[in-house]
JSON list of C-alpha atoms in Angstrom, two decimals:
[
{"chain": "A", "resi": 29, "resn": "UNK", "atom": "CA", "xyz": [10.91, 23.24, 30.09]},
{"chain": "A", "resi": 30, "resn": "UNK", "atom": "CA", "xyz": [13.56, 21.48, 32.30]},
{"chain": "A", "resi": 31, "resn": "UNK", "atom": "CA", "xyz": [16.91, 22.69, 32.15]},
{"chain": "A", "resi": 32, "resn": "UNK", "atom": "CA", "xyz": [20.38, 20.53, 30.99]},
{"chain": "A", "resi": 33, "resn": "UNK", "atom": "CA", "xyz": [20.37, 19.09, 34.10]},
{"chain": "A", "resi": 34, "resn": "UNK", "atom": "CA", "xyz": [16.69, 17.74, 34.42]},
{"chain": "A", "resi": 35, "resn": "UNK", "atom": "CA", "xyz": [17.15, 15.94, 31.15]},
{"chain": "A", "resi": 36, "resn": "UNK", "atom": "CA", "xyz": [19.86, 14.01, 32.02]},
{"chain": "A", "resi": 37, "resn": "UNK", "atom": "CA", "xyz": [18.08, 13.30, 35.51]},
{"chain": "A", "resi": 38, "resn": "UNK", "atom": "CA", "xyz": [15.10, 12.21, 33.06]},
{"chain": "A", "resi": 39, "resn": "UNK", "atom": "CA", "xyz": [16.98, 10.03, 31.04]},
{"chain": "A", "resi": 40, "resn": "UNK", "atom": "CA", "xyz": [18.89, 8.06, 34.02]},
{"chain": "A", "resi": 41, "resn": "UNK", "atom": "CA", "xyz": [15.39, 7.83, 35.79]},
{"chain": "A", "resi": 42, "resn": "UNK", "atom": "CA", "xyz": [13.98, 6.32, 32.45]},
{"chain": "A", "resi": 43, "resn": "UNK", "atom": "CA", "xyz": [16.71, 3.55, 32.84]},
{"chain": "A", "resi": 44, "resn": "UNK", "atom": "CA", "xyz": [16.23, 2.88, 36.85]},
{"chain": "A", "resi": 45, "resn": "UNK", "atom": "CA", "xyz": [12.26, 2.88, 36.09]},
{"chain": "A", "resi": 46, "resn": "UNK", "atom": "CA", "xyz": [13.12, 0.04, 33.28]},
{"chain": "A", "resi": 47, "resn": "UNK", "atom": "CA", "xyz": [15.55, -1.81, 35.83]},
{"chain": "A", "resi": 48, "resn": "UNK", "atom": "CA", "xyz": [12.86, -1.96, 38.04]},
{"chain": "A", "resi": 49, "resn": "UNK", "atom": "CA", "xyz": [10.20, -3.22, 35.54]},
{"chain": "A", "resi": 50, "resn": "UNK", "atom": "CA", "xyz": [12.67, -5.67, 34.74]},
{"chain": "A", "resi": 51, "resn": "UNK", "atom": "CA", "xyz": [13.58, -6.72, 38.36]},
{"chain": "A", "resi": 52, "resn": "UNK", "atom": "CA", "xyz": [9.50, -7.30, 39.27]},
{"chain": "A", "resi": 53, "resn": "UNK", "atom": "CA", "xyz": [9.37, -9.54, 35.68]},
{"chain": "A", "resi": 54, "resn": "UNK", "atom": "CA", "xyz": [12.61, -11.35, 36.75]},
{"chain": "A", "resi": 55, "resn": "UNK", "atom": "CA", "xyz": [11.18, -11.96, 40.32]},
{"chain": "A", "resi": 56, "resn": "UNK", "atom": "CA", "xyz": [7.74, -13.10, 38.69]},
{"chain": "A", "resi": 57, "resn": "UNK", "atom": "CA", "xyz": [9.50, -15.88, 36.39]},
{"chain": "A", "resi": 58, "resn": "UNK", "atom": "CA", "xyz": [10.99, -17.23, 39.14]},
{"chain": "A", "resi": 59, "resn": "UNK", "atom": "CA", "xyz": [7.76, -17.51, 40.99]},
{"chain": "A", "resi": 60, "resn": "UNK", "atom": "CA", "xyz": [6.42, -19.29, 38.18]},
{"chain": "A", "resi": 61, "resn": "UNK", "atom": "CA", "xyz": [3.84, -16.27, 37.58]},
{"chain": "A", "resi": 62, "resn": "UNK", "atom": "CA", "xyz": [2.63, -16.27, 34.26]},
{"chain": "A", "resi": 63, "resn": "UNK", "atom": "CA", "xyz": [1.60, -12.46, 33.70]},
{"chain": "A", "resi": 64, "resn": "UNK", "atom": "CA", "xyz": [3.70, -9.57, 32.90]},
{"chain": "A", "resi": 65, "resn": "UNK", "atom": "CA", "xyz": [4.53, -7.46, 29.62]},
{"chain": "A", "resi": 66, "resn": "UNK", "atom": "CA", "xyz": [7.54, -7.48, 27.59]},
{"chain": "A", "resi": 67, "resn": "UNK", "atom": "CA", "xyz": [8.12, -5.07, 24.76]},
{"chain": "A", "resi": 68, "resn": "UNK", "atom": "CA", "xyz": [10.15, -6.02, 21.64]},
{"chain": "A", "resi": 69, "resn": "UNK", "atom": "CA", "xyz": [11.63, -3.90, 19.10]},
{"chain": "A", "resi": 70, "resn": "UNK", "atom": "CA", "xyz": [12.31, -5.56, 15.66]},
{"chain": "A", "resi": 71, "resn": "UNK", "atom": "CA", "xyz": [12.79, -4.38, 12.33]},
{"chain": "A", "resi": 72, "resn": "UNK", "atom": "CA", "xyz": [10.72, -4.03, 9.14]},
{"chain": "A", "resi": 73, "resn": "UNK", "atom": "CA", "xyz": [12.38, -7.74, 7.92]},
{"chain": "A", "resi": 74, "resn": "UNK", "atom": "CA", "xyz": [11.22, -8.77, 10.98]},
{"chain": "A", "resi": 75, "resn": "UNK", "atom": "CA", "xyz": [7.63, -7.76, 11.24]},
{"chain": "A", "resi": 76, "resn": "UNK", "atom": "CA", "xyz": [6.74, -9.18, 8.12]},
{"chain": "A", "resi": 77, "resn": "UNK", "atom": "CA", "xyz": [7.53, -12.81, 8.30]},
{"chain": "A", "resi": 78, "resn": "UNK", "atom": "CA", "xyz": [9.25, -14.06, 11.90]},
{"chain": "A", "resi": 79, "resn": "UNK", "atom": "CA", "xyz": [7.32, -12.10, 14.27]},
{"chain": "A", "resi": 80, "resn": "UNK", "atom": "CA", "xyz": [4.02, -13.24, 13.72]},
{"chain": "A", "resi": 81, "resn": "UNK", "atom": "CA", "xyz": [4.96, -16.58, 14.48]},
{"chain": "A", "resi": 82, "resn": "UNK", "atom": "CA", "xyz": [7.10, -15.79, 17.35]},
{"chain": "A", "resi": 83, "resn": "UNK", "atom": "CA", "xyz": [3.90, -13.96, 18.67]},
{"chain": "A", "resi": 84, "resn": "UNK", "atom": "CA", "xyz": [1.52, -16.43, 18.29]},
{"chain": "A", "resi": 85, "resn": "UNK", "atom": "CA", "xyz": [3.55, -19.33, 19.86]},
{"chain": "A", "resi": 86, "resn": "UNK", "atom": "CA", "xyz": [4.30, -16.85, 22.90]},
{"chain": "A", "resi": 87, "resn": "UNK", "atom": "CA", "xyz": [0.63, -16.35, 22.79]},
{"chain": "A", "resi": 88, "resn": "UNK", "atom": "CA", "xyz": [-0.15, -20.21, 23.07]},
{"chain": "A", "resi": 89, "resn": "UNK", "atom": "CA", "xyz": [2.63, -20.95, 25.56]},
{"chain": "A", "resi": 90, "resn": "UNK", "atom": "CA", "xyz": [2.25, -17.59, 27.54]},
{"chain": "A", "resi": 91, "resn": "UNK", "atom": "CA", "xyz": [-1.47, -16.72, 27.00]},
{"chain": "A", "resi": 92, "resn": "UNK", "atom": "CA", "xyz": [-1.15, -14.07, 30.38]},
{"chain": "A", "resi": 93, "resn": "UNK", "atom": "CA", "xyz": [1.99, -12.23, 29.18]},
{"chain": "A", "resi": 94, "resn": "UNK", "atom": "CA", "xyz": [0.81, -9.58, 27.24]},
{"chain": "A", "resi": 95, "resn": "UNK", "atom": "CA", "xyz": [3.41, -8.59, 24.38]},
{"chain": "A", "resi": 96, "resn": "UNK", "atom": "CA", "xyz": [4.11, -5.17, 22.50]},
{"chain": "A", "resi": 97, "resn": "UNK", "atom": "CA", "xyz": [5.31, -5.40, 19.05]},
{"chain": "A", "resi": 98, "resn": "UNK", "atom": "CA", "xyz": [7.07, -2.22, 18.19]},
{"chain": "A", "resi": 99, "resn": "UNK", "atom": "CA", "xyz": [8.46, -1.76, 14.34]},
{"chain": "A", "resi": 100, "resn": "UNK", "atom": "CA", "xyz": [11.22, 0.46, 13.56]},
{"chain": "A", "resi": 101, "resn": "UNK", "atom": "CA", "xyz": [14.93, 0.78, 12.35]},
{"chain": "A", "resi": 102, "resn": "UNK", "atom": "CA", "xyz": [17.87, -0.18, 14.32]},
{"chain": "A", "resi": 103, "resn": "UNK", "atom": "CA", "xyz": [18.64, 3.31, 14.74]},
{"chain": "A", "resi": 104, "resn": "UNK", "atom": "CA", "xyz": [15.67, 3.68, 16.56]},
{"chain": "A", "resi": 105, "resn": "UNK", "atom": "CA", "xyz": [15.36, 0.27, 18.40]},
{"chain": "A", "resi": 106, "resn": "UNK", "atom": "CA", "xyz": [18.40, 0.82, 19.56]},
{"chain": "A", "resi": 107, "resn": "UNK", "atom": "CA", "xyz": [18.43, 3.92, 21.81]},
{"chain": "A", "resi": 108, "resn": "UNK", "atom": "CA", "xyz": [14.83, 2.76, 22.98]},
{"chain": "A", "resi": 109, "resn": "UNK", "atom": "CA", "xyz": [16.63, -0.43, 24.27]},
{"chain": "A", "resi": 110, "resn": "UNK", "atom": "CA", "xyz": [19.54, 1.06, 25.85]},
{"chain": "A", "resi": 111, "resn": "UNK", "atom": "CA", "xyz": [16.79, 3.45, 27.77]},
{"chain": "A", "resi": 112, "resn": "UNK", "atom": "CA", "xyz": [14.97, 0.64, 29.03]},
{"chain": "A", "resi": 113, "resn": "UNK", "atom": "CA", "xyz": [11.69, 1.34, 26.24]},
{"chain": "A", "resi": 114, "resn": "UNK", "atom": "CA", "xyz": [12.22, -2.06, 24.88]},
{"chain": "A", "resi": 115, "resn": "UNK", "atom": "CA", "xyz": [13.32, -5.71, 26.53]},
{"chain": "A", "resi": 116, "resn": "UNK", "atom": "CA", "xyz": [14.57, -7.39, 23.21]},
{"chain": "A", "resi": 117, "resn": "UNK", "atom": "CA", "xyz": [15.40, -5.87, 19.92]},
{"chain": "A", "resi": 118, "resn": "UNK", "atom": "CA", "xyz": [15.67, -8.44, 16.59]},
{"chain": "A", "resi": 119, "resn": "UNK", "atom": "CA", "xyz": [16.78, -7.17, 13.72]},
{"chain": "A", "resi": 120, "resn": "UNK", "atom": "CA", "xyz": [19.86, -6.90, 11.22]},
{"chain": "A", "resi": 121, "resn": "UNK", "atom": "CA", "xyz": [23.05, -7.37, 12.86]},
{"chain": "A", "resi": 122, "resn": "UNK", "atom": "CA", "xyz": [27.24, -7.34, 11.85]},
{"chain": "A", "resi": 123, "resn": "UNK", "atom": "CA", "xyz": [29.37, -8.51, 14.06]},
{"chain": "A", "resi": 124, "resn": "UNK", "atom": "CA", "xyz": [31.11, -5.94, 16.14]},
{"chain": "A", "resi": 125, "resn": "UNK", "atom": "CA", "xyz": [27.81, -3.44, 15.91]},
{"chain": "A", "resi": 126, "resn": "UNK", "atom": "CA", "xyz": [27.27, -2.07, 19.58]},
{"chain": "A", "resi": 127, "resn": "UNK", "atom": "CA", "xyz": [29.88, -4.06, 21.41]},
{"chain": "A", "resi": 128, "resn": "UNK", "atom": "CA", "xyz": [28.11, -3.33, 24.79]},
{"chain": "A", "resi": 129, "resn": "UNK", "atom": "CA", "xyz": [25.04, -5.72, 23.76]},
{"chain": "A", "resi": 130, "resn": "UNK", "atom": "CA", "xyz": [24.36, -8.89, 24.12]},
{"chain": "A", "resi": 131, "resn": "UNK", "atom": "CA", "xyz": [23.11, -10.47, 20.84]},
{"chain": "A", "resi": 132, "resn": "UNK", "atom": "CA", "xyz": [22.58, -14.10, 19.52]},
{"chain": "A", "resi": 133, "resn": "UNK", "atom": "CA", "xyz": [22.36, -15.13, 15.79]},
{"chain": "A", "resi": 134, "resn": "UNK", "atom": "CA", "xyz": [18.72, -16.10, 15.28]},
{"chain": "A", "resi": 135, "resn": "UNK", "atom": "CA", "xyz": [18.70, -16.40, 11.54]},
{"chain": "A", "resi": 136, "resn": "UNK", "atom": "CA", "xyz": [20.95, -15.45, 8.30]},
{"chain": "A", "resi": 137, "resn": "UNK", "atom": "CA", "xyz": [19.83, -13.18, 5.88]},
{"chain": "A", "resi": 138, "resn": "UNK", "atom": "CA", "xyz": [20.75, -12.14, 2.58]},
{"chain": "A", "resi": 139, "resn": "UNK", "atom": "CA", "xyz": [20.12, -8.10, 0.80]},
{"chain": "A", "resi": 140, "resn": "UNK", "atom": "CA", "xyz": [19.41, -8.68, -2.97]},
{"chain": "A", "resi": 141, "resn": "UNK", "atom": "CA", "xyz": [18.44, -6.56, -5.52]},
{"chain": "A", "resi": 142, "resn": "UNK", "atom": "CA", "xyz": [13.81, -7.07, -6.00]},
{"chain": "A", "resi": 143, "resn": "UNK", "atom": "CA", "xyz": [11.81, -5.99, -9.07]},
{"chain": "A", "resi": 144, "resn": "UNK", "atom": "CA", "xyz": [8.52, -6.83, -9.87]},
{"chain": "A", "resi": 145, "resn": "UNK", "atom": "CA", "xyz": [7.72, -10.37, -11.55]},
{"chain": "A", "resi": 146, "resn": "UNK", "atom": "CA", "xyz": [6.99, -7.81, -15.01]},
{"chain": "A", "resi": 147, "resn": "UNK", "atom": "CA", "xyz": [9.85, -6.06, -14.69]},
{"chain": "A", "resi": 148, "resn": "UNK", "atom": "CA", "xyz": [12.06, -5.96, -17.68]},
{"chain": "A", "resi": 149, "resn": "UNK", "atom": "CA", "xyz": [14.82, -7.73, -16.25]},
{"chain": "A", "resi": 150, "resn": "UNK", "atom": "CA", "xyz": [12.95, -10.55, -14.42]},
{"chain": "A", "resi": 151, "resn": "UNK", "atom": "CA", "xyz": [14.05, -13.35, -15.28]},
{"chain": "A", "resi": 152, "resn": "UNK", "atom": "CA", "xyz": [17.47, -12.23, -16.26]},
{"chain": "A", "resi": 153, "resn": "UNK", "atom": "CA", "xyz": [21.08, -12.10, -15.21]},
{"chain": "A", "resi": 154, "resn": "UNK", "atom": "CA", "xyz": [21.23, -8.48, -15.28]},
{"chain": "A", "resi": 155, "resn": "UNK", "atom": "CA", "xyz": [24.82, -6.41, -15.43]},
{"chain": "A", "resi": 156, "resn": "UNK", "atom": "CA", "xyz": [25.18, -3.51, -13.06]},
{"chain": "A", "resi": 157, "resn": "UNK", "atom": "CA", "xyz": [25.27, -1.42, -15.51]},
{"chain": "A", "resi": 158, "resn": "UNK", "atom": "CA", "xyz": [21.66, -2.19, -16.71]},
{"chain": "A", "resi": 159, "resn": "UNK", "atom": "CA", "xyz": [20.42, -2.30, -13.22]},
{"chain": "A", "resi": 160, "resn": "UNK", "atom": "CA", "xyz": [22.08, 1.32, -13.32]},
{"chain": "A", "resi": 161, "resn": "UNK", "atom": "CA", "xyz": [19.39, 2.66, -15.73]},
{"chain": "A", "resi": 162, "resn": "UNK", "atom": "CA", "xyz": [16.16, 1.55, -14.10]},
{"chain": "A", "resi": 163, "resn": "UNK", "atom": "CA", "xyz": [14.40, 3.77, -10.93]},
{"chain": "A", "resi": 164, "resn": "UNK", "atom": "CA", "xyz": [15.28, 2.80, -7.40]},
{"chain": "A", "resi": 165, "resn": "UNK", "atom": "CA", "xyz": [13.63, 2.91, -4.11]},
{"chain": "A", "resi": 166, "resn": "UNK", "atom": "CA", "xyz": [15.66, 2.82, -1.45]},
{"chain": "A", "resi": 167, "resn": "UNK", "atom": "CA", "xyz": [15.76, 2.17, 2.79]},
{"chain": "A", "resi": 168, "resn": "UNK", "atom": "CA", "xyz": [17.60, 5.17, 4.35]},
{"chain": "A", "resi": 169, "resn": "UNK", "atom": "CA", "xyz": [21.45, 4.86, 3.66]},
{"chain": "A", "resi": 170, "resn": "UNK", "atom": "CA", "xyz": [21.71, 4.62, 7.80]},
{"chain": "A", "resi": 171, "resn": "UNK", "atom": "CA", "xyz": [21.09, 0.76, 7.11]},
{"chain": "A", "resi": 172, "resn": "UNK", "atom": "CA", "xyz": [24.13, -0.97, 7.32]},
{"chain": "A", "resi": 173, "resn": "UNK", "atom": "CA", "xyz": [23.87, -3.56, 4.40]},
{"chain": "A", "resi": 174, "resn": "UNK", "atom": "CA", "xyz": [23.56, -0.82, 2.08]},
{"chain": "A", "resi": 175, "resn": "UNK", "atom": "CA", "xyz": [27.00, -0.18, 1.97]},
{"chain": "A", "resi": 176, "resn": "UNK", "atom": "CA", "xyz": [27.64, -3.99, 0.79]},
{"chain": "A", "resi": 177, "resn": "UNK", "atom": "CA", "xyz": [25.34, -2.49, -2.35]},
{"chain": "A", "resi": 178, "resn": "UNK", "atom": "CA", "xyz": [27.23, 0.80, -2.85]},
{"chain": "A", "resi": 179, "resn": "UNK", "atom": "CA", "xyz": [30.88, -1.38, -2.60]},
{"chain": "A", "resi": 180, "resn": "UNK", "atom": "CA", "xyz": [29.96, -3.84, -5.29]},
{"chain": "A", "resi": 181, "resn": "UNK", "atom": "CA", "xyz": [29.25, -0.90, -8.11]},
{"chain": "A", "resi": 182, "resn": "UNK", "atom": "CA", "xyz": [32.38, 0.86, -6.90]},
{"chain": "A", "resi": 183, "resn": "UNK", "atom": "CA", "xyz": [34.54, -2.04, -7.27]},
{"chain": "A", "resi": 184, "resn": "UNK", "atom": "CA", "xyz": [33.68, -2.42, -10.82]},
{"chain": "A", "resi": 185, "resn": "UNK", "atom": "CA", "xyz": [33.98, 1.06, -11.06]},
{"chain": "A", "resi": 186, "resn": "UNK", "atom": "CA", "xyz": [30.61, 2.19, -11.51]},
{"chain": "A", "resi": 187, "resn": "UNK", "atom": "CA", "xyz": [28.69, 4.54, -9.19]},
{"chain": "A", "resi": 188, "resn": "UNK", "atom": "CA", "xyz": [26.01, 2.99, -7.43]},
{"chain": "A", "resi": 189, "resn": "UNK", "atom": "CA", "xyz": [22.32, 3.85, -8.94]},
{"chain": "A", "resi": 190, "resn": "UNK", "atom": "CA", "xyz": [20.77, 7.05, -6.66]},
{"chain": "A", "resi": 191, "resn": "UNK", "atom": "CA", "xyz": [17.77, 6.34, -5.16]},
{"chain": "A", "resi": 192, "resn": "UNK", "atom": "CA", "xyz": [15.07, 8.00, -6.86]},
{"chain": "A", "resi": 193, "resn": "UNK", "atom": "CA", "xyz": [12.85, 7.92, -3.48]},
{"chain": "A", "resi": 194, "resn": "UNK", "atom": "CA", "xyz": [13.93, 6.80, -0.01]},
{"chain": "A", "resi": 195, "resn": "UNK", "atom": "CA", "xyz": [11.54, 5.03, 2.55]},
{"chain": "A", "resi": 196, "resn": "UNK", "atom": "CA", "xyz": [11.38, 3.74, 5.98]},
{"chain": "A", "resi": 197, "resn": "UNK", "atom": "CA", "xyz": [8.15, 2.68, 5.32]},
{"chain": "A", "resi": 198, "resn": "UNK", "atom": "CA", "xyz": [8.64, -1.74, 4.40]},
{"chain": "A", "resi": 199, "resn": "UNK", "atom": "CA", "xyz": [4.86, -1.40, 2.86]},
{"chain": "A", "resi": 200, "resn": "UNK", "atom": "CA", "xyz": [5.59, 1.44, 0.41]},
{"chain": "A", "resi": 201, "resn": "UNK", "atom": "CA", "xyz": [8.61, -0.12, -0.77]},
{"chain": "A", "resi": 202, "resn": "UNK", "atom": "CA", "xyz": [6.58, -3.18, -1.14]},
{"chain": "A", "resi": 203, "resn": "UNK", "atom": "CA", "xyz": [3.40, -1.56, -2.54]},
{"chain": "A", "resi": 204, "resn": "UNK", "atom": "CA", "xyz": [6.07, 0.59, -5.15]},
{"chain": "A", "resi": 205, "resn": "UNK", "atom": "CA", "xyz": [7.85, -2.12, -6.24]},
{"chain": "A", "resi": 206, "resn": "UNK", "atom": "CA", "xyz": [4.90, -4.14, -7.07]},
{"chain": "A", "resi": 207, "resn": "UNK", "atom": "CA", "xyz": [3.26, -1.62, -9.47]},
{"chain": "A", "resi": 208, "resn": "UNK", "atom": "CA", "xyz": [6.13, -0.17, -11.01]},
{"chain": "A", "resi": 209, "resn": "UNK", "atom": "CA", "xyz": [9.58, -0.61, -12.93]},
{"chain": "A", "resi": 210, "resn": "UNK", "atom": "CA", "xyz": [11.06, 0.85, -9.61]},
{"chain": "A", "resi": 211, "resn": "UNK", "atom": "CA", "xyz": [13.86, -1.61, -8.08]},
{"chain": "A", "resi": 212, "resn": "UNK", "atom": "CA", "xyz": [15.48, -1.96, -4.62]},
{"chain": "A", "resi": 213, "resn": "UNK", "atom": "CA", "xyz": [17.68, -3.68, -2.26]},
{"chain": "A", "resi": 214, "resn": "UNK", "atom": "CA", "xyz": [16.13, -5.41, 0.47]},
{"chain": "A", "resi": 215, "resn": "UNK", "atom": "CA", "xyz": [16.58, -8.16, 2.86]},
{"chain": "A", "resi": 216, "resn": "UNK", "atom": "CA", "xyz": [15.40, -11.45, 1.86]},
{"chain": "A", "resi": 217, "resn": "UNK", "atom": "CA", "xyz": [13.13, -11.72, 4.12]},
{"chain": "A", "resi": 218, "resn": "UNK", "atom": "CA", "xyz": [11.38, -8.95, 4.23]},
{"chain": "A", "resi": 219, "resn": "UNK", "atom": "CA", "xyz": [9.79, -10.00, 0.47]},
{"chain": "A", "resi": 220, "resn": "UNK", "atom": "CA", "xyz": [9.63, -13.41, 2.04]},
{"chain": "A", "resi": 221, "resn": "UNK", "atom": "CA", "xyz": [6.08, -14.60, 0.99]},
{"chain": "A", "resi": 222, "resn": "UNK", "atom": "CA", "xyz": [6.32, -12.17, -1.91]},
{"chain": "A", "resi": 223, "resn": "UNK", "atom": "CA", "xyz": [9.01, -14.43, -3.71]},
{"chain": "A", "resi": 224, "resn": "UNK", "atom": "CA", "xyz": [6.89, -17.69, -2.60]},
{"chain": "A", "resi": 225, "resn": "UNK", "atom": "CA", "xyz": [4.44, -16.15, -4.48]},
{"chain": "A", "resi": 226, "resn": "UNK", "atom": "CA", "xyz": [6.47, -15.24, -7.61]},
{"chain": "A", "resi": 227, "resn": "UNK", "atom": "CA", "xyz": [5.21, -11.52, -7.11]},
{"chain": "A", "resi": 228, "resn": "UNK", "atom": "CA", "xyz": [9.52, -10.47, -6.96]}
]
């Protein structure tokens, strides 16, 4: 078991090990090589409807690099970036999040509130207080657009609806929300194709 000190000689050797990586890719795309491996981070929203395209045009234009998709939540993207795991993270953003990073607006999204197409209040301009007496399933309440939900309930005065069950998992969320009178707040685009579909 390494001691205090070996850990934080692990972690600062993770970094130099990723600067290097990065300096041989950097080198190699100068050189016009066409190999290599570049790992990107992105979020649940993400994974479901942008990557896959990004992937497969990278896979067309760059058929040698060879490209790691990794899914997670910011929380986690973002420590794997800073220690070198990851080359790119894309995922929800507000400005002034992690100062120290680079970032550049890709896309806009928009959280709203997703029930099933048979859900009693499809279809309907729904109060918050009716909203209030349904089940919810909810992202972790680490997600930053979360608190955009929780504000709008206490600025009418009303305390937000508790999440009945809590998920990281995009699929469950999905798979609940589908078969149930369960509701949630999600990013747009994460239900994407769903909505095209008239499923939410």
């Amino acid at each position: 078991i390494p001691t205090i000190f070996g850990e934080t000689l692990s972690l600062h050797a993770k970094v130099i090990e990723a600067e290097i990586r990065n300096a041989v890719r950097e080198i190699q795309t100068l050189t016009g090589a066409t190999k290599g491996e570049m790992s990107i981070g992105v979020t649940p929203s993400i994974a479901a409807h942008i990557m896959p395209r990004v992937a497969l045009k990278l896979h067309q234009e760059r058929p040698g690099i060879h490209v790691k998709v990794i899914e997670g939540l910011m929380e986690d993207n973002i420590p794997a970036l800073r220690l070198g795991e990851l080359d790119l993270v894309v995922g929800g953003w507000t400005q002034g999040m992690h100062a120290d990073l680079v970032t550049e607006p890709l896309i806009q999204d928009e959280a709203r509130v997703f029930g099933s197409a048979s859900h009693p209040l499809a279809g309907k301009k729904a109060s918050l207080q009716a909203l209030s007496e349904y089940p919810w399933v909810m992202a972790p309440y680490t997600q930053f657009w979360l608190d955009a939900f929780e504000k709008t309930f206490v600025a009418r005065g009303l305390n937000p609806p508790l999440a009945d069950i809590t998920s990281n998992s995009a699929l469950f969320i999905r798979e609940l929300l589908l078969s149930s009178e369960f509701l949630t707040f999600l990013p747009t685009q994460l239900l994407l194709r769903d909505i095209e579909k008239g499923l939410v």
